[in-house]
Amino acid sequence: MRSNLMMTAAAGAILATGMTTAVVADGHATDLTLCWAAWDPANSLIELSKDFEEQSGHTMNFEFVPWTSFADRMLNELNSRGQLCDLMIGDSQWIGGGAENGHYVKLNDFFDANGISMDDFLPATVTGYAEWPKNTPNYYALPAYADVVGWTYRKDWFERPELQAEFMDTFGRVLDVPASLAELKDIAEFFQGRDIDGTMVYGAAIYTERGSEGITMGVTNALYNYGFQYQNPDQPYDIEGFVNSAGAVEGLQFYKDLYDVGTPPGSSNWYMGENIDAYRSGQVAMQMNFAFIWPGVEADENVGGGNSGYFANPPGPAGQFAQLGGQGISVVAYSEKQDAALEYIQWFAQPEVQQRWWDLGGASALRAVVEQPDFATSQPYAQTFLDSMAIVKDFWAEPAYADLLIPMQERMHNFVIAGEGTAQEALDGLVRDWIEVFEDEGKI
């Protein structure tokens, strides 16, 4: 990523090699390697893990890979049964493949033996990051980093009296946090091409990236709220009429319309880093992004310190949902240091460690942390985090998730960005693509 908020892999390596090695009395100190994405929370995890090193005598090393190549790099590592990683903070969509392909150690017995209960974590994160099959008590990860798509906005711009007056004259309501996706589009269009302090600004930075998962992680925030469903709730892998329902078509058209009327020129291939850069540099009034960016926004000298506000993804005609992000931490089945890796899991699950994780800028999924009476006021974005985590949905976590993701990326980008065909044609084509994947998998 190009954002200054995100760590590069090189920076991660420098920080990791700067750690000192503690040796336990019996001489059995172990070097563990934890693999994750190269982003700002990884920096916080390095700091947090110093406590584990001191307490355990083990040494933590870190392999951090930029998000744009994280999946390719780490899935190749798992598929080749490599021993680089002892611990893996893998993306939520990997849990099916990690379980069925034997990449991750099943943790049920370990949890039971050490008093770790999944009831102690936010239910959405257990389902999203730990379970396979979904909604069964089979656990292959501990919820590690709770994340979700939400919105950041220039509160200082919204509060300007002259803009408040103009917006009221135009729309007949106060310029404020949007109560619906339709209102969000109105606000984006209102700011589009507007002069703010001598600079031309634009409405919103949204996810449009094609190469990895970007546009999928963006468009779903509209699709869900207009009625898109991955499958028939009563018949798994029955997708005709659910993926391409009338509501889903309307939601896809909404996302294209938002892109057409309210986004910066040249934003046809943007994801997390580009959206952060656009927002911090004062180009946009709002940005779609995962919640992990919020601590950095607050700390930014230009947009932090009360200049920014936060809101959950607004509802649409079919309800209010937001795309789940985040990851669970797993023990890699090919590691020769599984006992020490399990020690790290046990340590990380402790309430006091989870509290420090939040304090350092991580995102705990432990209910003892996020359900404290003062949690909602602990940070300016904490209430929005809670509101957002209560409405999450996730992309397929099937072992073949990558084969499901590729055609969605292609068809969404071709329609939303390139303007090819219609929303109905894009979703009808996606249905055909996904049916073919599931047929190849023997699921239908």
mmCIF file of N, CA, C and O in Angstrom, residues 124-183:
data_model
loop_
_atom_site.group_PDB
_atom_site.id
_atom_site.type_symbol
_atom_site.label_atom_id
_atom_site.label_comp_id
_atom_site.label_asym_id
_atom_site.label_seq_id
_atom_site.Cartn_x
_atom_site.Cartn_y
_atom_site.Cartn_z
ATOM 1 N N ALA A 124 -20.300 -12.511 15.631
ATOM 2 C CA ALA A 124 -19.984 -12.349 14.207
ATOM 3 C C ALA A 124 -18.534 -12.690 13.906
ATOM 4 O O ALA A 124 -18.221 -13.204 12.827
ATOM 5 N N THR A 125 -17.642 -12.420 14.854
ATOM 6 C CA THR A 125 -16.232 -12.720 14.602
ATOM 7 C C THR A 125 -15.947 -14.210 14.748
ATOM 8 O O THR A 125 -15.059 -14.725 14.073
ATOM 9 N N VAL A 126 -16.675 -14.881 15.608
ATOM 10 C CA VAL A 126 -16.520 -16.335 15.726
ATOM 11 C C VAL A 126 -16.960 -17.004 14.434
ATOM 12 O O VAL A 126 -16.255 -17.848 13.864
ATOM 13 N N THR A 127 -18.144 -16.615 13.960
ATOM 14 C CA THR A 127 -18.640 -17.174 12.693
ATOM 15 C C THR A 127 -17.720 -16.812 11.539
ATOM 16 O O THR A 127 -17.409 -17.653 10.687
ATOM 17 N N GLY A 128 -17.287 -15.558 11.502
ATOM 18 C CA GLY A 128 -16.513 -15.077 10.371
ATOM 19 C C GLY A 128 -15.079 -15.547 10.343
ATOM 20 O O GLY A 128 -14.532 -15.822 9.276
ATOM 21 N N TYR A 129 -14.439 -15.647 11.514
ATOM 22 C CA TYR A 129 -13.005 -15.895 11.542
ATOM 23 C C TYR A 129 -12.607 -17.286 12.017
ATOM 24 O O TYR A 129 -11.475 -17.715 11.773
ATOM 25 N N ALA A 130 -13.473 -17.982 12.742
ATOM 26 C CA ALA A 130 -13.029 -19.177 13.461
ATOM 27 C C ALA A 130 -13.697 -20.471 13.031
ATOM 28 O O ALA A 130 -13.076 -21.532 13.112
ATOM 29 N N GLU A 131 -14.955 -20.419 12.604
ATOM 30 C CA GLU A 131 -15.745 -21.637 12.401
ATOM 31 C C GLU A 131 -15.652 -22.201 10.986
ATOM 32 O O GLU A 131 -15.679 -21.443 10.005
ATOM 33 N N TRP A 132 -15.614 -23.510 10.923
ATOM 34 C CA TRP A 132 -15.853 -24.213 9.660
ATOM 35 C C TRP A 132 -16.304 -25.640 9.965
ATOM 36 O O TRP A 132 -15.634 -26.328 10.719
ATOM 37 N N PRO A 133 -17.411 -26.068 9.370
ATOM 38 C CA PRO A 133 -18.360 -25.277 8.583
ATOM 39 C C PRO A 133 -19.002 -24.158 9.418
ATOM 40 O O PRO A 133 -19.025 -24.234 10.645
ATOM 41 N N LYS A 134 -19.507 -23.154 8.726
ATOM 42 C CA LYS A 134 -20.130 -22.045 9.408
ATOM 43 C C LYS A 134 -21.285 -22.519 10.279
ATOM 44 O O LYS A 134 -22.009 -23.447 9.921
ATOM 45 N N ASN A 135 -21.406 -21.875 11.429
ATOM 46 C CA ASN A 135 -22.485 -22.150 12.378
ATOM 47 C C ASN A 135 -22.407 -23.551 12.977
ATOM 48 O O ASN A 135 -23.416 -24.141 13.347
ATOM 49 N N THR A 136 -21.182 -24.071 13.041
ATOM 50 C CA THR A 136 -20.933 -25.328 13.761
ATOM 51 C C THR A 136 -19.797 -25.075 14.749
ATOM 52 O O THR A 136 -18.919 -24.241 14.486
ATOM 53 N N PRO A 137 -19.752 -25.788 15.855
ATOM 54 C CA PRO A 137 -18.707 -25.551 16.863
ATOM 55 C C PRO A 137 -17.400 -26.255 16.528
ATOM 56 O O PRO A 137 -16.895 -27.088 17.286
ATOM 57 N N ASN A 138 -16.853 -25.924 15.367
ATOM 58 C CA ASN A 138 -15.564 -26.466 14.925
ATOM 59 C C ASN A 138 -14.652 -25.278 14.657
ATOM 60 O O ASN A 138 -14.893 -24.517 13.716
ATOM 61 N N TYR A 139 -13.595 -25.149 15.460
ATOM 62 C CA TYR A 139 -12.825 -23.913 15.480
ATOM 63 C C TYR A 139 -11.393 -24.136 14.994
ATOM 64 O O TYR A 139 -10.681 -25.011 15.490
ATOM 65 N N TYR A 140 -10.980 -23.292 14.045
ATOM 66 C CA TYR A 140 -9.652 -23.377 13.458
ATOM 67 C C TYR A 140 -8.870 -22.076 13.632
ATOM 68 O O TYR A 140 -7.788 -21.929 13.074
ATOM 69 N N ALA A 141 -9.429 -21.159 14.404
ATOM 70 C CA ALA A 141 -8.759 -19.888 14.660
ATOM 71 C C ALA A 141 -9.364 -19.262 15.908
ATOM 72 O O ALA A 141 -10.466 -19.619 16.333
ATOM 73 N N LEU A 142 -8.638 -18.326 16.471
ATOM 74 C CA LEU A 142 -9.138 -17.457 17.522
ATOM 75 C C LEU A 142 -9.371 -16.084 16.902
ATOM 76 O O LEU A 142 -8.502 -15.586 16.186
ATOM 77 N N PRO A 143 -10.527 -15.463 17.107
ATOM 78 C CA PRO A 143 -10.720 -14.116 16.554
ATOM 79 C C PRO A 143 -9.585 -13.197 16.991
ATOM 80 O O PRO A 143 -9.294 -13.066 18.192
ATOM 81 N N ALA A 144 -8.930 -12.582 16.015
ATOM 82 C CA ALA A 144 -7.721 -11.809 16.309
ATOM 83 C C ALA A 144 -7.902 -10.327 16.071
ATOM 84 O O ALA A 144 -7.475 -9.502 16.886
ATOM 85 N N TYR A 145 -8.495 -9.970 14.934
ATOM 86 C CA TYR A 145 -8.623 -8.552 14.596
ATOM 87 C C TYR A 145 -10.010 -8.311 14.013
ATOM 88 O O TYR A 145 -10.310 -8.755 12.903
ATOM 89 N N ALA A 146 -10.853 -7.651 14.780
ATOM 90 C CA ALA A 146 -12.217 -7.366 14.340
ATOM 91 C C ALA A 146 -12.212 -6.151 13.421
ATOM 92 O O ALA A 146 -11.716 -5.089 13.797
ATOM 93 N N ASP A 147 -12.771 -6.311 12.235
ATOM 94 C CA ASP A 147 -12.745 -5.215 11.269
ATOM 95 C C ASP A 147 -13.996 -5.259 10.414
ATOM 96 O O ASP A 147 -14.623 -6.315 10.229
ATOM 97 N N VAL A 148 -14.348 -4.127 9.855
ATOM 98 C CA VAL A 148 -15.589 -3.988 9.112
ATOM 99 C C VAL A 148 -15.491 -2.720 8.270
ATOM 100 O O VAL A 148 -14.799 -1.772 8.642
ATOM 101 N N VAL A 149 -16.178 -2.694 7.148
ATOM 102 C CA VAL A 149 -16.217 -1.488 6.325
ATOM 103 C C VAL A 149 -17.143 -0.460 6.971
ATOM 104 O O VAL A 149 -18.269 -0.773 7.368
ATOM 105 N N GLY A 150 -16.639 0.745 7.097
ATOM 106 C CA GLY A 150 -17.431 1.865 7.584
ATOM 107 C C GLY A 150 -17.045 3.128 6.835
ATOM 108 O O GLY A 150 -16.331 3.065 5.830
ATOM 109 N N TRP A 151 -17.467 4.258 7.345
ATOM 110 C CA TRP A 151 -17.263 5.530 6.642
ATOM 111 C C TRP A 151 -16.634 6.565 7.565
ATOM 112 O O TRP A 151 -16.953 6.641 8.755
ATOM 113 N N THR A 152 -15.750 7.345 6.994
ATOM 114 C CA THR A 152 -15.140 8.497 7.647
ATOM 115 C C THR A 152 -15.583 9.747 6.894
ATOM 116 O O THR A 152 -15.685 9.721 5.672
ATOM 117 N N TYR A 153 -15.847 10.824 7.603
ATOM 118 C CA TYR A 153 -16.282 12.040 6.906
ATOM 119 C C TYR A 153 -15.658 13.277 7.520
ATOM 120 O O TYR A 153 -15.285 13.281 8.701
ATOM 121 N N ARG A 154 -15.549 14.330 6.707
ATOM 122 C CA ARG A 154 -14.974 15.579 7.147
ATOM 123 C C ARG A 154 -16.013 16.354 7.953
ATOM 124 O O ARG A 154 -16.766 17.159 7.423
ATOM 125 N N LYS A 155 -16.035 16.097 9.233
ATOM 126 C CA LYS A 155 -16.995 16.734 10.129
ATOM 127 C C LYS A 155 -16.846 18.249 10.103
ATOM 128 O O LYS A 155 -17.851 18.992 10.171
ATOM 129 N N ASP A 156 -15.619 18.718 9.968
ATOM 130 C CA ASP A 156 -15.398 20.167 9.931
ATOM 131 C C ASP A 156 -16.018 20.792 8.686
ATOM 132 O O ASP A 156 -16.520 21.930 8.734
ATOM 133 N N TRP A 157 -16.002 20.074 7.552
ATOM 134 C CA TRP A 157 -16.659 20.596 6.359
ATOM 135 C C TRP A 157 -18.177 20.555 6.507
ATOM 136 O O TRP A 157 -18.872 21.504 6.145
ATOM 137 N N PHE A 158 -18.681 19.458 7.015
ATOM 138 C CA PHE A 158 -20.128 19.313 7.171
ATOM 139 C C PHE A 158 -20.705 20.428 8.046
ATOM 140 O O PHE A 158 -21.856 20.840 7.855
ATOM 141 N N GLU A 159 -19.932 20.905 9.014
ATOM 142 C CA GLU A 159 -20.440 21.872 9.986
ATOM 143 C C GLU A 159 -20.336 23.315 9.517
ATOM 144 O O GLU A 159 -20.786 24.227 10.224
ATOM 145 N N ARG A 160 -19.771 23.566 8.355
ATOM 146 C CA ARG A 160 -19.642 24.939 7.879
ATOM 147 C C ARG A 160 -21.026 25.542 7.609
ATOM 148 O O ARG A 160 -21.840 24.963 6.869
ATOM 149 N N PRO A 161 -21.301 26.712 8.176
ATOM 150 C CA PRO A 161 -22.646 27.306 8.040
ATOM 151 C C PRO A 161 -23.080 27.521 6.606
ATOM 152 O O PRO A 161 -24.248 27.294 6.258
ATOM 153 N N GLU A 162 -22.159 27.961 5.749
ATOM 154 C CA GLU A 162 -22.544 28.222 4.362
ATOM 155 C C GLU A 162 -22.905 26.933 3.619
ATOM 156 O O GLU A 162 -23.820 26.926 2.773
ATOM 157 N N LEU A 163 -22.210 25.821 3.942
ATOM 158 C CA LEU A 163 -22.546 24.550 3.312
ATOM 159 C C LEU A 163 -23.834 23.978 3.899
ATOM 160 O O LEU A 163 -24.647 23.392 3.175
ATOM 161 N N GLN A 164 -24.024 24.179 5.199
ATOM 162 C CA GLN A 164 -25.285 23.756 5.820
ATOM 163 C C GLN A 164 -26.473 24.455 5.161
ATOM 164 O O GLN A 164 -27.487 23.822 4.848
ATOM 165 N N ALA A 165 -26.329 25.754 4.929
ATOM 166 C CA ALA A 165 -27.435 26.512 4.338
ATOM 167 C C ALA A 165 -27.711 26.070 2.909
ATOM 168 O O ALA A 165 -28.874 25.891 2.503
ATOM 169 N N GLU A 166 -26.664 25.891 2.124
ATOM 170 C CA GLU A 166 -26.848 25.479 0.729
ATOM 171 C C GLU A 166 -27.451 24.086 0.637
ATOM 172 O O GLU A 166 -28.323 23.817 -0.199
ATOM 173 N N PHE A 167 -26.980 23.186 1.512
ATOM 174 C CA PHE A 167 -27.501 21.823 1.486
ATOM 175 C C PHE A 167 -28.976 21.804 1.874
ATOM 176 O O PHE A 167 -29.781 21.089 1.271
ATOM 177 N N MET A 168 -29.342 22.610 2.874
ATOM 178 C CA MET A 168 -30.745 22.688 3.282
ATOM 179 C C MET A 168 -31.607 23.215 2.142
ATOM 180 O O MET A 168 -32.709 22.699 1.881
ATOM 181 N N ASP A 169 -31.126 24.225 1.447
ATOM 182 C CA ASP A 169 -31.880 24.766 0.312
ATOM 183 C C ASP A 169 -32.047 23.731 -0.799
ATOM 184 O O ASP A 169 -33.085 23.685 -1.462
ATOM 185 N N THR A 170 -31.031 22.899 -0.985
ATOM 186 C CA THR A 170 -31.047 21.932 -2.083
ATOM 187 C C THR A 170 -31.858 20.693 -1.750
ATOM 188 O O THR A 170 -32.655 20.216 -2.570
ATOM 189 N N PHE A 171 -31.672 20.168 -0.535
ATOM 190 C CA PHE A 171 -32.246 18.864 -0.191
ATOM 191 C C PHE A 171 -33.323 18.919 0.891
ATOM 192 O O PHE A 171 -33.975 17.919 1.164
ATOM 193 N N GLY A 172 -33.447 20.058 1.529
ATOM 194 C CA GLY A 172 -34.477 20.192 2.549
ATOM 195 C C GLY A 172 -34.184 19.447 3.832
ATOM 196 O O GLY A 172 -35.099 19.136 4.602
ATOM 197 N N ARG A 173 -32.939 19.175 4.096
ATOM 198 C CA ARG A 173 -32.552 18.522 5.346
ATOM 199 C C ARG A 173 -31.153 18.988 5.731
ATOM 200 O O ARG A 173 -30.424 19.568 4.930
ATOM 201 N N VAL A 174 -30.798 18.701 6.983
ATOM 202 C CA VAL A 174 -29.512 19.122 7.511
ATOM 203 C C VAL A 174 -28.393 18.280 6.896
ATOM 204 O O VAL A 174 -28.549 17.066 6.687
ATOM 205 N N LEU A 175 -27.281 18.918 6.599
ATOM 206 C CA LEU A 175 -26.088 18.196 6.141
ATOM 207 C C LEU A 175 -25.484 17.491 7.346
ATOM 208 O O LEU A 175 -24.887 18.121 8.228
ATOM 209 N N ASP A 176 -25.651 16.186 7.405
ATOM 210 C CA ASP A 176 -25.245 15.414 8.569
ATOM 211 C C ASP A 176 -24.975 13.987 8.127
ATOM 212 O O ASP A 176 -25.086 13.646 6.940
ATOM 213 N N VAL A 177 -24.662 13.135 9.082
ATOM 214 C CA VAL A 177 -24.457 11.720 8.793
ATOM 215 C C VAL A 177 -25.659 11.182 8.036
ATOM 216 O O VAL A 177 -26.799 11.359 8.468
ATOM 217 N N PRO A 178 -25.436 10.529 6.890
ATOM 218 C CA PRO A 178 -26.565 10.055 6.081
ATOM 219 C C PRO A 178 -27.344 8.949 6.772
ATOM 220 O O PRO A 178 -26.767 8.040 7.365
ATOM 221 N N ALA A 179 -28.672 9.038 6.664
ATOM 222 C CA ALA A 179 -29.549 8.029 7.260
ATOM 223 C C ALA A 179 -29.839 6.890 6.304
ATOM 224 O O ALA A 179 -30.505 5.917 6.685
ATOM 225 N N SER A 180 -29.371 6.974 5.073
ATOM 226 C CA SER A 180 -29.588 5.930 4.076
ATOM 227 C C SER A 180 -28.497 6.026 3.023
ATOM 228 O O SER A 180 -27.796 7.045 2.917
ATOM 229 N N LEU A 181 -28.370 4.972 2.235
ATOM 230 C CA LEU A 181 -27.425 5.027 1.121
ATOM 231 C C LEU A 181 -27.812 6.107 0.120
ATOM 232 O O LEU A 181 -26.943 6.764 -0.465
ATOM 233 N N ALA A 182 -29.105 6.301 -0.094
ATOM 234 C CA ALA A 182 -29.550 7.352 -1.008
ATOM 235 C C ALA A 182 -29.080 8.723 -0.524
ATOM 236 O O ALA A 182 -28.635 9.562 -1.326
ATOM 237 N N GLU A 183 -29.168 8.969 0.777
ATOM 238 C CA GLU A 183 -28.693 10.238 1.320
ATOM 239 C C GLU A 183 -27.175 10.350 1.178
ATOM 240 O O GLU A 183 -26.651 11.441 0.932
#
